[in-house]
Coordinates of C-alpha atoms and ligand atoms in Angstrom, one line a residue:
M284 CA 36.0 -31.5 -17.4
N285 CA 34.8 -28.0 -16.6
K286 CA 32.7 -27.7 -13.4
I287 CA 29.4 -25.9 -14.0
K288 CA 29.4 -22.8 -11.8
K289 CA 26.1 -21.5 -10.5
S290 CA 25.1 -18.4 -8.7
F291 CA 22.0 -16.6 -7.5
F292 CA 20.9 -13.5 -9.3
C293 CA 18.3 -11.0 -8.2
Q294 CA 15.7 -10.7 -11.0
N295 CA 14.9 -7.2 -9.9
C296 CA 18.4 -5.5 -9.7
G297 CA 20.8 -8.1 -11.2
A298 CA 22.9 -8.4 -8.0
Q299 CA 24.8 -11.7 -7.6
H300 CA 24.6 -13.7 -4.4
V301 CA 26.6 -16.9 -3.5
K302 CA 23.7 -18.6 -1.7
W303 CA 19.9 -18.3 -1.8
Q304 CA 18.2 -15.9 0.6
G305 CA 14.7 -14.6 0.9
Q306 CA 15.6 -10.9 0.4
C307 CA 18.1 -9.3 -2.0
N308 CA 20.8 -7.4 0.0
T309 CA 21.1 -4.8 -2.7
C310 CA 17.6 -3.7 -3.6
K311 CA 15.8 -5.3 -0.6
E312 CA 13.2 -7.0 -2.9
W313 CA 11.8 -10.2 -1.4
N314 CA 11.7 -13.5 -3.3
S315 CA 13.6 -12.3 -6.3
L316 CA 16.6 -14.6 -6.3
L317 CA 16.9 -17.3 -8.9
E318 CA 19.7 -19.7 -9.6
E319 CA 21.5 -19.2 -12.9
I320 CA 24.5 -20.8 -14.5
I321 CA 27.6 -18.6 -14.9
S322 CA 29.4 -19.2 -18.1
N323 CA 33.2 -18.8 -18.2
E324 CA 33.0 -17.7 -21.8
S325 CA 31.9 -14.2 -22.1
S326 CA 29.4 -13.5 -24.8
Q327 CA 31.5 -12.8 -28.0
N328 CA 28.9 -12.8 -30.7
W329 CA 29.6 -9.4 -32.0
A330 CA 33.3 -9.6 -31.3
A331 CA 33.4 -12.9 -33.2
L332 CA 31.8 -11.4 -36.2
N333 CA 34.1 -8.4 -36.3
Q334 CA 37.3 -9.6 -34.7
R335 CA 38.3 -8.0 -31.5
D336 CA 39.5 -4.4 -31.6
N337 CA 42.7 -4.4 -29.7
S338 CA 43.3 -0.7 -29.8
R339 CA 43.4 0.6 -26.3
S340 CA 41.9 4.0 -25.6
S341 CA 43.9 6.7 -24.0
A342 CA 42.8 9.7 -22.0
L343 CA 42.5 13.0 -24.0
Q344 CA 42.0 16.6 -22.9
I345 CA 38.5 17.7 -23.5
N346 CA 39.5 20.2 -26.2
Q347 CA 41.5 17.6 -28.0
I348 CA 38.5 15.4 -28.5
R349 CA 37.1 15.6 -32.0
K350 CA 33.4 15.9 -32.2
S351 CA 31.9 13.0 -34.1
N352 CA 29.2 13.9 -36.6
E353 CA 26.2 12.2 -35.2
T354 CA 23.5 12.1 -37.7
I355 CA 19.9 12.2 -36.6
I356 CA 17.4 10.1 -38.5
N357 CA 14.1 12.0 -38.9
S358 CA 11.6 9.3 -37.9
S359 CA 8.7 11.1 -39.8
D360 CA 6.7 10.7 -36.6
Q361 CA 6.6 14.2 -35.1
E362 CA 5.6 13.0 -31.6
L363 CA 8.5 10.5 -31.4
N364 CA 11.0 13.1 -32.7
R365 CA 9.9 15.5 -30.0
V366 CA 10.3 12.9 -27.2
L367 CA 13.7 11.8 -28.5
G368 CA 14.9 15.4 -28.8
G369 CA 14.9 15.8 -32.6
G370 CA 15.0 12.2 -34.0
I371 CA 16.8 8.9 -33.7
V372 CA 20.5 9.6 -33.1
S373 CA 22.9 7.3 -35.0
G374 CA 24.6 4.7 -32.8
S375 CA 22.0 5.1 -30.0
L376 CA 20.4 2.3 -28.1
I377 CA 16.8 3.0 -27.2
L378 CA 14.7 0.9 -24.8
L379 CA 10.9 1.1 -25.2
S380 CA 8.8 -0.3 -22.3
G381 CA 5.0 -0.5 -21.7
E382 CA 2.2 -2.7 -20.6
P383 CA 1.2 -5.6 -22.9
G384 CA -1.2 -4.5 -25.6
V385 CA -0.5 -0.8 -25.3
G386 CA 0.8 -0.6 -28.8
K387 CA 4.6 -0.9 -28.6
S388 CA 4.9 -3.2 -31.6
T389 CA 2.5 -1.1 -33.6
L390 CA 4.4 2.1 -32.9
L391 CA 7.7 0.7 -33.9
L392 CA 6.5 -1.1 -37.0
Q393 CA 4.8 2.1 -38.1
V394 CA 8.0 4.0 -37.6
L395 CA 10.0 1.5 -39.7
M396 CA 7.5 1.4 -42.4
N397 CA 7.5 5.1 -42.9
L398 CA 11.2 5.4 -43.2
N399 CA 12.8 5.4 -46.7
L400 CA 15.7 3.3 -45.4
K401 CA 16.6 -0.4 -45.3
T402 CA 15.3 -1.4 -41.8
L403 CA 15.1 -4.7 -39.9
Y404 CA 12.3 -5.7 -37.4
V405 CA 13.4 -8.7 -35.3
T406 CA 10.5 -10.4 -33.5
G407 CA 10.8 -13.2 -31.0
E408 CA 7.1 -13.0 -30.1
E409 CA 5.1 -13.0 -33.3
S410 CA 5.3 -14.8 -36.6
Q411 CA 6.2 -13.0 -39.9
N412 CA 2.6 -13.6 -40.9
Q413 CA 1.2 -11.8 -37.8
I414 CA 3.5 -8.8 -38.6
K415 CA 2.3 -8.8 -42.2
L416 CA -1.3 -8.6 -41.0
R417 CA -0.5 -5.7 -38.7
A418 CA 1.4 -4.0 -41.4
E419 CA -1.6 -4.2 -43.6
R420 CA -3.6 -2.1 -41.1
I421 CA -1.0 0.6 -41.0
K422 CA -0.8 3.2 -43.7
S423 CA 2.8 3.3 -44.9
S424 CA 4.7 5.1 -47.6
Y425 CA 7.7 2.9 -48.1
N426 CA 8.4 -0.8 -48.5
S427 CA 12.0 -1.4 -47.4
C428 CA 11.4 -3.1 -44.0
Y429 CA 12.7 -6.6 -43.4
I430 CA 11.0 -8.9 -40.9
L431 CA 12.9 -11.6 -39.1
N432 CA 11.4 -14.1 -36.7
E433 CA 14.3 -15.3 -34.6
T434 CA 15.3 -15.5 -31.0
L435 CA 18.9 -16.7 -31.2
I436 CA 21.2 -13.6 -31.1
E437 CA 24.0 -15.3 -33.2
N438 CA 21.5 -15.9 -36.0
I439 CA 20.2 -12.4 -35.7
F440 CA 23.7 -10.9 -36.2
D441 CA 24.2 -13.2 -39.2
Q442 CA 21.1 -11.7 -40.8
I443 CA 22.2 -8.2 -39.8
K444 CA 25.5 -8.7 -41.5
K445 CA 23.7 -9.9 -44.6
I446 CA 21.0 -7.2 -44.8
E447 CA 23.0 -4.3 -43.4
P448 CA 20.0 -2.3 -42.1
S449 CA 20.2 1.4 -41.2
I450 CA 18.0 0.8 -38.1
I451 CA 17.0 -2.3 -36.1
I452 CA 14.1 -3.0 -33.8
V453 CA 14.2 -5.9 -31.4
D454 CA 10.8 -7.0 -30.1
S455 CA 11.5 -8.0 -27.3
I456 CA 14.8 -8.2 -25.4
Q457 CA 13.3 -10.7 -23.0
T458 CA 12.8 -13.3 -25.8
L459 CA 16.4 -13.3 -27.0
K460 CA 18.9 -16.0 -26.2
S461 CA 22.6 -16.5 -26.8
I462 CA 24.1 -19.9 -27.1
N463 CA 27.1 -18.8 -25.0
I464 CA 24.8 -18.2 -22.0
E465 CA 23.1 -21.3 -20.6
N466 CA 20.1 -19.8 -18.8
S467 CA 16.6 -19.4 -20.1
P468 CA 15.5 -16.3 -22.1
G469 CA 14.4 -13.5 -19.9
S470 CA 16.9 -14.3 -17.1
V471 CA 19.2 -11.6 -15.9
S472 CA 22.3 -13.0 -17.6
Q473 CA 20.6 -13.5 -21.0
I474 CA 19.1 -10.0 -21.0
K475 CA 22.4 -8.4 -19.9
G476 CA 24.5 -10.5 -22.4
C477 CA 22.2 -9.8 -25.4
A478 CA 21.9 -6.1 -24.5
E479 CA 25.7 -5.8 -24.3
D480 CA 26.0 -7.3 -27.8
F481 CA 23.6 -4.8 -29.2
I482 CA 25.4 -1.9 -27.5
K483 CA 28.8 -3.0 -28.9
F484 CA 27.2 -3.4 -32.3
S485 CA 25.4 -0.1 -32.4
K486 CA 28.4 1.9 -31.1
K487 CA 30.7 0.3 -33.7
T488 CA 28.5 0.6 -36.7
S489 CA 26.6 3.7 -35.7
T490 CA 23.3 1.8 -36.3
P491 CA 20.5 2.8 -34.0
V492 CA 18.8 -0.1 -32.2
I493 CA 15.5 0.0 -30.5
L494 CA 14.8 -2.7 -27.9
V495 CA 11.3 -3.4 -26.6
G496 CA 11.3 -4.3 -22.9
H497 CA 8.5 -6.0 -21.0
I498 CA 7.4 -4.6 -17.7
T499 CA 6.7 -6.3 -14.4
K500 CA 3.3 -6.1 -12.7
D501 CA 4.4 -3.0 -10.7
G502 CA 5.4 -1.1 -13.8
Q503 CA 9.2 -1.6 -13.8
I504 CA 11.1 -2.8 -16.8
A505 CA 11.6 -6.6 -16.4
G506 CA 15.2 -7.7 -16.0
P507 CA 18.1 -6.1 -14.3
K508 CA 18.0 -2.4 -13.4
I509 CA 21.4 -2.2 -15.0
L510 CA 19.7 -2.5 -18.5
E511 CA 18.3 1.0 -18.0
H512 CA 21.8 2.3 -17.2
M513 CA 23.3 0.6 -20.3
V514 CA 21.0 2.2 -22.9
D515 CA 21.0 5.8 -24.1
V516 CA 17.3 6.4 -24.0
V517 CA 14.5 4.8 -22.0
L518 CA 11.0 5.5 -23.4
H519 CA 7.8 4.5 -21.7
F520 CA 4.6 4.0 -23.7
E521 CA 1.5 4.3 -21.5
G522 CA -2.2 4.6 -21.7
D523 CA -5.5 3.0 -20.6
K524 CA -6.4 0.2 -22.9
N525 CA -10.0 1.1 -22.7
N526 CA -9.2 4.6 -23.9
I527 CA -7.9 5.6 -27.3
Y528 CA -5.1 7.9 -26.1
R529 CA -1.5 6.7 -25.6
I530 CA 1.4 8.8 -24.2
L531 CA 5.0 8.3 -24.9
R532 CA 7.4 9.6 -22.3
A533 CA 11.2 9.7 -22.0
K534 CA 12.4 8.4 -18.6
K535 CA 16.0 8.9 -19.5
N536 CA 17.5 10.7 -22.5
R537 CA 21.2 11.2 -23.2
Y538 CA 20.4 13.4 -26.2
G539 CA 17.6 15.6 -25.0
S540 CA 15.2 16.5 -22.3
T541 CA 13.0 14.0 -20.5
S542 CA 10.1 16.3 -20.0
E543 CA 8.5 16.1 -23.5
I544 CA 5.6 13.8 -24.1
G545 CA 4.1 12.5 -27.3
I546 CA 0.4 11.9 -27.6
Y547 CA -1.2 9.4 -29.9
M548 CA -4.6 7.9 -30.7
M549 CA -4.9 4.2 -31.3
E550 CA -7.2 3.8 -34.3
S551 CA -8.2 0.9 -36.5
T552 CA -5.4 2.0 -38.9
G553 CA -2.6 2.2 -36.3
L554 CA -1.4 5.1 -34.2
S555 CA -1.9 8.6 -35.2
A556 CA -0.3 11.7 -33.6
V557 CA -2.5 14.1 -31.7
S558 CA -1.4 17.5 -32.7
N559 CA -4.2 19.5 -31.0
P560 CA -4.7 17.5 -27.7
N561 CA -6.4 20.4 -25.9
E562 CA -9.4 20.4 -28.3
L563 CA -9.8 16.6 -27.9
L564 CA -9.1 16.1 -24.2
I565 CA -11.8 18.4 -23.0
P566 CA -15.0 17.8 -24.9
F567 CA -17.6 20.6 -25.2
K568 CA -20.3 20.3 -22.6
E569 CA -23.6 22.1 -22.6
E570 CA -24.4 21.2 -19.0
F571 CA -22.0 21.9 -16.1
L572 CA -21.6 19.2 -13.4
S573 CA -20.3 19.5 -9.8
G574 CA -16.9 18.0 -9.0
H575 CA -15.4 19.0 -12.4
A576 CA -12.5 21.5 -12.8
V577 CA -10.1 22.2 -15.7
A578 CA -6.4 22.3 -15.0
C579 CA -3.7 23.8 -17.2
I580 CA -0.6 21.6 -16.8
L581 CA 2.7 21.7 -18.6
E582 CA 4.1 18.6 -20.2
G583 CA 7.5 19.4 -21.6
S584 CA 7.1 22.5 -23.6
R585 CA 3.4 22.1 -24.3
P586 CA 0.6 23.4 -22.1
L587 CA -2.2 20.8 -21.7
M588 CA -5.8 21.2 -20.5
I589 CA -6.9 18.3 -18.4
E590 CA -10.3 17.8 -16.8
V591 CA -10.1 16.7 -13.1
Q592 CA -13.2 15.0 -11.7
A593 CA -13.8 14.5 -8.0
L594 CA -16.4 12.8 -6.0
V595 CA -16.7 13.4 -2.2
S596 CA -19.3 11.2 -0.4
S597 CA -20.0 10.0 3.1
A598 CA -17.9 6.9 4.0
V599 CA -20.2 3.9 4.2
Y600 CA -17.5 1.6 5.7
G601 CA -15.4 2.3 8.8
T602 CA -12.2 3.5 6.9
P603 CA -12.9 6.2 4.3
Q604 CA -11.6 5.4 0.8
R605 CA -9.2 7.6 -1.1
T606 CA -8.9 6.4 -4.7
S607 CA -7.3 8.3 -7.5
N608 CA -6.9 7.5 -11.2
G609 CA -4.1 9.4 -13.0
F610 CA -3.1 11.4 -10.0
N611 CA -0.6 10.4 -7.2
S612 CA -2.6 9.0 -4.3
K613 CA 0.0 10.2 -1.7
R614 CA -0.3 13.7 -3.1
L615 CA -4.1 13.4 -2.8
N616 CA -3.8 12.5 0.9
M617 CA -1.6 15.5 1.4
L618 CA -4.0 17.9 -0.3
L619 CA -6.9 16.5 1.8
A620 CA -4.8 17.0 5.0
V621 CA -4.1 20.6 3.9
L622 CA -7.8 21.2 3.2
E623 CA -8.7 19.8 6.7
K624 CA -6.1 21.6 8.7
R625 CA -5.9 24.9 6.8
A626 CA -9.5 25.4 5.6
G627 CA -11.4 23.4 8.2
F628 CA -13.1 20.9 6.0
A629 CA -13.9 17.7 7.8
L630 CA -12.9 15.3 5.1
G631 CA -11.8 12.5 7.5
T632 CA -15.2 10.9 7.4
K633 CA -15.6 11.2 3.6
D634 CA -14.7 8.9 0.7
V635 CA -12.8 10.9 -1.9
F636 CA -12.4 9.7 -5.5
I637 CA -10.3 11.5 -8.2
N638 CA -10.2 10.8 -11.9
I639 CA -8.2 12.5 -14.6
T640 CA -10.1 12.1 -17.8
G641 CA -8.5 10.8 -21.0
G642 CA -6.6 8.0 -19.2
I643 CA -3.7 10.3 -18.7
S644 CA -1.5 10.3 -15.6
V645 CA -0.2 13.7 -14.5
E646 CA 2.9 14.4 -12.5
D647 CA 3.1 18.2 -12.9
P648 CA 2.2 19.6 -9.4
S649 CA 0.4 22.6 -11.0
I650 CA -2.7 20.4 -11.2
D651 CA -3.1 20.7 -7.4
L652 CA -5.3 23.8 -7.6
A653 CA -7.7 22.1 -10.0
V654 CA -7.8 19.0 -7.8
I655 CA -8.7 21.1 -4.7
A656 CA -11.3 23.1 -6.8
A657 CA -12.9 19.8 -8.0
I658 CA -13.0 18.4 -4.4
L659 CA -14.6 21.6 -3.0
S660 CA -17.1 21.7 -5.9
S661 CA -18.2 18.1 -5.2
Y662 CA -18.2 18.7 -1.4
H663 CA -20.6 21.7 -1.7
D664 CA -22.3 20.2 -4.8
I665 CA -21.9 23.5 -6.7
C666 CA -20.7 23.5 -10.3
I667 CA -17.6 25.4 -11.5
S668 CA -18.1 26.8 -14.9
Q669 CA -15.9 25.2 -17.5
D670 CA -14.6 28.5 -18.8
K671 CA -12.4 28.7 -15.7
C672 CA -8.9 27.1 -15.7
F673 CA -6.8 26.4 -12.7
S674 CA -3.0 26.2 -12.5
A675 CA -0.9 26.3 -9.3
E676 CA 0.8 24.1 -6.8
I677 CA -0.4 23.9 -3.2
G678 CA 2.1 24.1 -0.3
L679 CA 1.7 22.4 3.1
S680 CA 0.6 25.5 4.9
G681 CA -2.2 26.0 2.3
E682 CA -0.3 28.6 0.3
I683 CA -0.8 28.7 -3.4
R684 CA 2.6 28.5 -4.9
P685 CA 3.8 30.0 -8.3
I686 CA 4.2 27.9 -11.5
S687 CA 6.7 28.1 -14.3
K688 CA 6.0 29.4 -17.9
T689 CA 2.8 31.1 -16.8
D690 CA 2.6 33.3 -20.0
Q691 CA 2.7 30.2 -22.2
R692 CA -0.2 28.6 -20.3
I693 CA -2.3 31.8 -20.4
K694 CA -1.7 32.1 -24.1
E695 CA -3.0 28.6 -24.7
C696 CA -6.0 29.3 -22.4
S697 CA -6.8 32.5 -24.5
K698 CA -6.5 30.5 -27.7
L699 CA -9.0 27.9 -26.5
G700 CA -11.4 30.5 -25.3
Y701 CA -11.1 30.2 -21.4
K702 CA -12.5 33.3 -19.7
N703 CA -10.6 33.0 -16.4
F704 CA -7.1 31.7 -15.5
V705 CA -6.7 31.1 -11.7
T706 CA -3.2 31.0 -10.4
S707 CA -0.9 32.1 -7.6
N708 CA -0.5 35.8 -6.9
S709 CA 3.3 35.3 -6.9
S710 CA 3.4 33.8 -10.5
K711 CA 5.3 36.1 -12.9
I712 CA 2.8 37.3 -15.5
Q713 CA 3.6 39.7 -18.3
K714 CA 1.0 42.4 -18.9
T715 CA -0.5 41.9 -22.3
N716 CA -3.9 42.4 -23.8
R717 CA -5.5 39.0 -23.7
K718 CA -9.1 37.8 -23.7
T719 CA -8.5 35.6 -20.6
E720 CA -8.9 37.4 -17.3
I721 CA -6.2 36.4 -14.7
I722 CA -7.4 35.8 -11.2
T723 CA -4.7 35.5 -8.5
V724 CA -5.1 33.8 -5.1
S725 CA -2.6 33.4 -2.3
K726 CA -4.3 31.0 0.1
I727 CA -6.9 28.2 -0.1
E728 CA -9.4 30.6 1.7
D729 CA -9.0 33.0 -1.3
L730 CA -9.9 30.2 -3.7
I731 CA -13.0 29.3 -1.6
T732 CA -14.2 32.9 -1.6
Y733 CA -13.6 33.2 -5.3
L734 CA -15.5 30.0 -6.1
F735 CA -18.4 30.1 -3.7
G736 CA -18.4 33.7 -2.4
Ligands
LIG2155 P1 0.5 -4.1 -29.9 O1 1.3 -3.2 -30.8 O2 0.5 -5.6 -30.3 O3 0.9 -4.0 -28.4 P2 2.2 -4.4 -27.6 O4 3.2 -4.7 -28.6 O5 2.5 -3.2 -26.7 O6 1.8 -5.6 -26.8 O7 -1.0 -3.5 -29.9 C1 -2.0 -4.3 -29.6 C2 -3.3 -3.6 -29.5 O8 -3.5 -2.5 -30.4 C3 -4.4 -4.6 -29.8 O9 -5.3 -4.6 -28.7 C4 -5.0 -4.1 -31.1 C5 -4.7 -2.6 -31.1 N1 -4.6 -2.1 -32.5 C6 -5.5 -1.2 -33.0 O10 -6.4 -0.8 -32.3 N2 -5.3 -0.7 -34.3 C7 -4.3 -1.1 -35.1 O11 -4.2 -0.6 -36.2 C8 -3.4 -2.0 -34.6 C9 -2.2 -2.5 -35.4 C10 -3.5 -2.5 -33.3
LIG2156 MG1 4.2 -6.5 -29.0

């Protein structure tokens, strides 16, 4: 009789341990070890369906390798195409993660329903009826999408063999289970085993597979970190559920850049692409308010106008609060320290709140100048007119650092009717006749003089 072998796996990084311990030696996460059964049989679902390929691969010189003709499926969703670097590459494995309720299932169902190809949507979370109800809300052009409600991977591959779809969606990888692995769905070995089967399948048949991945409460993809290494593309769908905007970002992309973003609006008829985000993100205001400043940031190849709001008030409690929404709070602390040390503002006794409107979180450091401008405007309670736009990074000695693609940003500002573009005096700017006046500053003091005289 075979003895059942057990081992402890870290649910965060997937590392294997012989005995239980409080902290994982590999990723240093506490309380993440769970006992799982190790099966001697490796998962052979896909191999069993297609008989093992015994051909061994041999090393080839780089110029001897024949380039395969990877076809790219145009997903008919311009935002998704942009983030993926052109479209869905055949044989690719894509992992889409995001908070519950952000719209992952809606986005993928919409993509499938607008493709004129035979497609398969495997769901382990919802019934066929629920998917049908969702499909009725989405406007679609074609009708060749199959829906399968199944969690057993062996049965899924049986159906795949029967239907032969051109693209497969699995919603979600954490609900799948293989009979060869004895642990519960969502455990490290189940996720790894099922993902491996899909990788083998997609590489062999050149069928793209999109897996939906749950995230943990600190925003990481649930399951072993190795899952992110195994797939070709990792996409993250984010957005504030109270806001209609959703952003699609690539965290990893073997076929293109990771700097492009896709912007969507969640409406009653599904997600729609936002092609003119700058006109929507900053609404027209008749009255100017203190603590507001407009930043011009770059997301991928697109300049975006973002409104930064700041509130500086006297701290009521002993320790002043620093809260930021959509902006890195460590960076906010750094900017406040720079303002205190280099420009002499006593912000140590003040509460400072930052909010980026539209539910968008910004990583481009060129937003720094607008954050500082908004803080100063709230501190002095003096409005900054909304026809000014700020774009530069701040250094630790209070210097205003140059930004990339300045001309592209100025062009967008001109198009949207901004009168002034405030940036670093070391940014490279081409001299052209534009309606927007360029104001250059080199230190925080110059910004203060420019804003408040
Ligand atoms: P869903 O795709 O189920 O999210 P996820 O798969 O990421 O958990 O989206 C759920 C939310 O989207 C839900 O709160 C309802 C909303 N929604 C709309 O606003 N309009 C629509 O057309 C659809 C289909 C969903
Ligand atoms: Mg879902």
